PDB file of C-alpha atoms in Angstrom:
ATOM      1  CA  MET A  26       0.000   0.000   0.000  1.00 74.00           C
ATOM      2  CA  ILE A  27       1.315   3.394  -0.963  1.00 87.00           C
ATOM      3  CA  ILE A  28      -0.372   6.539   0.289  1.00 94.00           C
ATOM      4  CA  SER A  29      -0.607   9.061  -2.528  1.00 95.00           C
ATOM      5  CA  THR A  30       0.554  12.658  -2.457  1.00 96.00           C
ATOM      6  CA  LYS A  31      -3.075  13.698  -2.026  1.00 97.00           C
ATOM      7  CA  GLY A  32      -3.427  11.632   1.150  1.00 97.00           C
ATOM      8  CA  ARG A  33      -0.087  12.756   2.577  1.00 97.00           C
ATOM      9  CA  TYR A  34      -0.832  16.408   1.852  1.00 97.00           C
ATOM     10  CA  ALA A  35      -4.340  16.150   3.333  1.00 98.00           C
ATOM     11  CA  LEU A  36      -2.802  14.837   6.530  1.00 98.00           C
ATOM     12  CA  ARG A  37      -0.215  17.641   6.550  1.00 97.00           C
ATOM     13  CA  ILE A  38      -2.930  20.275   5.984  1.00 97.00           C
ATOM     14  CA  MET A  39      -5.051  18.876   8.814  1.00 98.00           C
ATOM     15  CA  LEU A  40      -2.009  18.707  11.099  1.00 97.00           C
ATOM     16  CA  ASP A  41      -1.114  22.318  10.271  1.00 97.00           C
ATOM     17  CA  LEU A  42      -4.668  23.392  11.111  1.00 97.00           C
ATOM     18  CA  ALA A  43      -4.474  21.348  14.326  1.00 97.00           C
ATOM     19  CA  ASN A  44      -1.293  23.230  15.237  1.00 95.00           C
ATOM     20  CA  HIS A  45      -3.326  26.432  14.923  1.00 93.00           C
ATOM     21  CA  SER A  46      -6.473  25.086  16.540  1.00 86.00           C
ATOM     22  CA  GLY A  47      -9.108  27.744  17.073  1.00 84.00           C
ATOM     23  CA  GLU A  48      -7.463  30.145  14.606  1.00 89.00           C
ATOM     24  CA  LYS A  49      -8.550  30.901  11.054  1.00 94.00           C
ATOM     25  CA  VAL A  50      -5.593  30.053   8.846  1.00 95.00           C
ATOM     26  CA  LYS A  51      -5.174  31.280   5.292  1.00 95.00           C
ATOM     27  CA  LEU A  52      -4.419  28.703   2.620  1.00 93.00           C
ATOM     28  CA  LYS A  53      -1.398  30.715   1.542  1.00 94.00           C
ATOM     29  CA  GLU A  54       0.123  30.391   5.035  1.00 95.00           C
ATOM     30  CA  ILE A  55      -0.381  26.615   5.094  1.00 96.00           C
ATOM     31  CA  ALA A  56       1.051  26.310   1.591  1.00 95.00           C
ATOM     32  CA  PHE A  57       4.138  28.231   2.651  1.00 96.00           C
ATOM     33  CA  ARG A  58       4.715  26.277   5.871  1.00 95.00           C
ATOM     34  CA  GLN A  59       4.039  22.892   4.289  1.00 94.00           C
ATOM     35  CA  GLU A  60       5.771  23.655   0.983  1.00 94.00           C
ATOM     36  CA  ILE A  61       2.723  22.548  -1.001  1.00 94.00           C
ATOM     37  CA  SER A  62       1.421  24.187  -4.152  1.00 95.00           C
ATOM     38  CA  GLU A  63      -1.477  26.461  -3.286  1.00 94.00           C
ATOM     39  CA  LYS A  64      -3.349  25.268  -6.396  1.00 95.00           C
ATOM     40  CA  TYR A  65      -3.089  21.633  -5.333  1.00 95.00           C
ATOM     41  CA  MET A  66      -4.056  22.546  -1.770  1.00 95.00           C
ATOM     42  CA  GLU A  67      -7.241  24.184  -3.031  1.00 95.00           C
ATOM     43  CA  GLN A  68      -8.358  20.846  -4.470  1.00 96.00           C
ATOM     44  CA  ILE A  69      -7.565  18.948  -1.276  1.00 97.00           C
ATOM     45  CA  ILE A  70      -9.088  21.505   1.092  1.00 96.00           C
ATOM     46  CA  ALA A  71     -12.284  21.437  -0.982  1.00 96.00           C
ATOM     47  CA  VAL A  72     -12.582  17.693  -0.269  1.00 97.00           C
ATOM     48  CA  LEU A  73     -11.908  18.245   3.439  1.00 98.00           C
ATOM     49  CA  ASN A  74     -14.429  21.093   3.530  1.00 97.00           C
ATOM     50  CA  LYS A  75     -17.130  19.099   1.718  1.00 97.00           C
ATOM     51  CA  ALA A  76     -16.648  16.225   4.187  1.00 97.00           C
ATOM     52  CA  GLY A  77     -17.142  18.654   7.087  1.00 97.00           C
ATOM     53  CA  TYR A  78     -13.622  18.219   8.498  1.00 98.00           C
ATOM     54  CA  VAL A  79     -12.738  21.891   8.043  1.00 97.00           C
ATOM     55  CA  ARG A  80     -14.710  25.119   7.945  1.00 95.00           C
ATOM     56  CA  SER A  81     -13.952  28.029   5.696  1.00 93.00           C
ATOM     57  CA  THR A  82     -14.684  31.644   6.502  1.00 90.00           C
ATOM     58  CA  ARG A  83     -14.516  34.300   3.851  1.00 87.00           C
ATOM     59  CA  ALA A  84     -13.571  37.952   4.327  1.00 81.00           C
ATOM     60  CA  ALA A  85     -10.351  39.705   5.270  1.00 81.00           C
ATOM     61  CA  GLN A  86     -10.051  37.830   8.577  1.00 82.00           C
ATOM     62  CA  GLY A  87     -11.187  34.564   7.004  1.00 86.00           C
ATOM     63  CA  GLY A  88      -9.422  31.300   6.536  1.00 94.00           C
ATOM     64  CA  TYR A  89      -9.746  27.630   7.392  1.00 96.00           C
ATOM     65  CA  GLN A  90     -10.033  25.898  10.718  1.00 96.00           C
ATOM     66  CA  LEU A  91     -10.837  22.452  12.056  1.00 97.00           C
ATOM     67  CA  VAL A  92     -14.484  21.812  12.875  1.00 96.00           C
ATOM     68  CA  LYS A  93     -13.604  19.518  15.806  1.00 96.00           C
ATOM     69  CA  GLU A  94     -10.756  19.155  18.275  1.00 96.00           C
ATOM     70  CA  PRO A  95      -7.588  17.426  16.984  1.00 97.00           C
ATOM     71  CA  LYS A  96      -8.240  14.414  19.245  1.00 97.00           C
ATOM     72  CA  GLU A  97     -11.512  13.772  17.395  1.00 98.00           C
ATOM     73  CA  TYR A  98      -9.889  13.160  13.988  1.00 98.00           C
ATOM     74  CA  ALA A  99      -8.502   9.678  13.427  1.00 98.00           C
ATOM     75  CA  VAL A 100      -5.814   9.535  10.766  1.00 98.00           C
ATOM     76  CA  GLY A 101      -7.858   6.772   9.131  1.00 97.00           C
ATOM     77  CA  MET A 102     -10.761   9.185   8.534  1.00 97.00           C
ATOM     78  CA  ILE A 103      -8.522  11.557   6.613  1.00 98.00           C
ATOM     79  CA  LEU A 104      -6.692   8.906   4.605  1.00 97.00           C
ATOM     80  CA  ARG A 105      -9.859   7.032   3.610  1.00 96.00           C
ATOM     81  CA  LEU A 106     -11.470  10.298   2.539  1.00 97.00           C
ATOM     82  CA  THR A 107      -8.615  11.132   0.189  1.00 97.00           C
ATOM     83  CA  GLU A 108      -7.404   7.638  -0.739  1.00 95.00           C
ATOM     84  CA  GLY A 109     -10.551   5.543  -0.767  1.00 90.00           C
ATOM     85  CA  SER A 110      -9.904   1.946   0.215  1.00 88.00           C
ATOM     86  CA  LEU A 111      -6.588   1.208   1.890  1.00 91.00           C
ATOM     87  CA  ALA A 112      -6.869  -2.520   1.221  1.00 89.00           C
ATOM     88  CA  PRO A 113      -3.554  -4.047   0.131  1.00 89.00           C
ATOM     89  CA  VAL A 114      -5.306  -6.145  -2.536  1.00 87.00           C
ATOM     90  CA  GLU A 115      -8.422  -5.584  -4.630  1.00 84.00           C
ATOM     91  CA  CYS A 116     -10.289  -8.588  -3.241  1.00 84.00           C
ATOM     92  CA  LEU A 117     -10.432  -6.948   0.210  1.00 83.00           C
ATOM     93  CA  SER A 118     -11.636  -3.549  -0.992  1.00 81.00           C
ATOM     94  CA  GLY A 119     -15.259  -2.712  -0.353  1.00 74.00           C
ATOM     95  CA  ASN A 120     -16.279  -2.732  -4.002  1.00 74.00           C
ATOM     96  CA  ALA A 121     -14.493  -5.904  -5.130  1.00 68.00           C
ATOM     97  CA  LEU A 122     -16.265  -8.528  -7.145  1.00 74.00           C
ATOM     98  CA  PRO A 123     -16.637 -11.888  -5.406  1.00 75.00           C
ATOM     99  CA  CYS A 124     -13.513 -13.984  -5.842  1.00 74.00           C
ATOM    100  CA  GLU A 125     -13.971 -17.633  -6.735  1.00 78.00           C
ATOM    101  CA  ARG A 126     -10.575 -18.422  -5.176  1.00 77.00           C
ATOM    102  CA  GLU A 127     -11.221 -16.864  -1.766  1.00 72.00           C
ATOM    103  CA  GLY A 128     -12.321 -20.124  -0.142  1.00 77.00           C
ATOM    104  CA  LYS A 129      -9.013 -21.830  -0.944  1.00 85.00           C
ATOM    105  CA  CYS A 130      -6.666 -18.811  -1.044  1.00 87.00           C
ATOM    106  CA  ALA A 131      -4.204 -18.853   1.847  1.00 89.00           C
ATOM    107  CA  ALA A 132      -2.639 -15.542   0.817  1.00 89.00           C
ATOM    108  CA  VAL A 133      -5.885 -13.633   1.367  1.00 87.00           C
ATOM    109  CA  GLU A 134      -5.544 -14.356   5.088  1.00 90.00           C
ATOM    110  CA  LEU A 135      -2.112 -12.711   5.098  1.00 93.00           C
ATOM    111  CA  TYR A 136      -3.517  -9.717   3.198  1.00 91.00           C
ATOM    112  CA  ARG A 137      -6.418  -9.493   5.649  1.00 91.00           C
ATOM    113  CA  ARG A 138      -3.970  -9.411   8.601  1.00 95.00           C
ATOM    114  CA  ILE A 139      -1.977  -6.650   6.903  1.00 95.00           C
ATOM    115  CA  TYR A 140      -5.178  -4.713   6.252  1.00 94.00           C
ATOM    116  CA  ASP A 141      -6.369  -5.170   9.858  1.00 96.00           C
ATOM    117  CA  ALA A 142      -2.982  -4.049  11.211  1.00 97.00           C
ATOM    118  CA  VAL A 143      -2.953  -0.916   9.050  1.00 96.00           C
ATOM    119  CA  ASN A 144      -6.539  -0.072  10.018  1.00 96.00           C
ATOM    120  CA  GLY A 145      -5.701  -0.640  13.680  1.00 97.00           C
ATOM    121  CA  VAL A 146      -2.847   1.863  13.543  1.00 97.00           C
ATOM    122  CA  ILE A 147      -4.536   4.577  11.517  1.00 97.00           C
ATOM    123  CA  ASP A 148      -7.846   4.319  13.363  1.00 98.00           C
ATOM    124  CA  SER A 149      -6.208   4.541  16.782  1.00 98.00           C
ATOM    125  CA  THR A 150      -3.918   7.463  15.875  1.00 98.00           C
ATOM    126  CA  THR A 151      -5.407  10.945  16.036  1.00 98.00           C
ATOM    127  CA  LEU A 152      -4.239  14.348  14.907  1.00 97.00           C
ATOM    128  CA  GLN A 153      -3.583  15.081  18.572  1.00 97.00           C
ATOM    129  CA  ASP A 154      -1.269  12.055  18.743  1.00 98.00           C
ATOM    130  CA  LEU A 155       0.646  13.398  15.739  1.00 97.00           C
ATOM    131  CA  LEU A 156       0.828  16.853  17.340  1.00 96.00           C
ATOM    132  CA  ASP A 157       2.298  15.263  20.463  1.00 96.00           C
ATOM    133  CA  ILE A 158       4.864  13.358  18.384  1.00 96.00           C
ATOM    134  CA  GLU A 159       5.748  16.525  16.489  1.00 93.00           C
ATOM    135  CA  GLN A 160       6.247  18.481  19.728  1.00 91.00           C
ATOM    136  CA  GLU A 161       8.429  15.714  21.138  1.00 92.00           C
ATOM    137  CA  LYS A 162      10.574  15.692  17.985  1.00 90.00           C
ATOM    138  CA  THR A 163      11.039  19.461  18.026  1.00 87.00           C
ATOM    139  CA  LYS A 164      12.139  19.320  21.696  1.00 86.00           C
ATOM    140  CA  ARG A 165      15.004  17.020  20.681  1.00 80.00           C
ATOM    141  CA  GLU A 166      16.323  19.407  18.049  1.00 71.00           C
TER     142      GLU A 166
END
């Protein structure tokens, strides 16, 4: 499984907003701090906004902010929104056609364990957890 640029950038945008929780942050500021093209960010933030993860406010003092607290956003929510299925193989994705080999396929059990492990990690890790990790890493510098 490879997480695309879109998924990685969505996570970085949400983490940046979490770092400025309660503030309205301009897209240009996030783009600068995260070194992401503002054009590409517009596409990603539109997806986050439509899903209700962020709120946009127009006007001179406008910007974007998280709708909820950082601890209420699981990383899995953000990645699934931007990536779709995170299944390591097609037969485990939600929209897969029935597989005639599944009953005798030993490998599918391995793939299911991988999938369960990934889901376990991303669903139990929140933006707040990532903020805490980031703060710990910056203390060491």
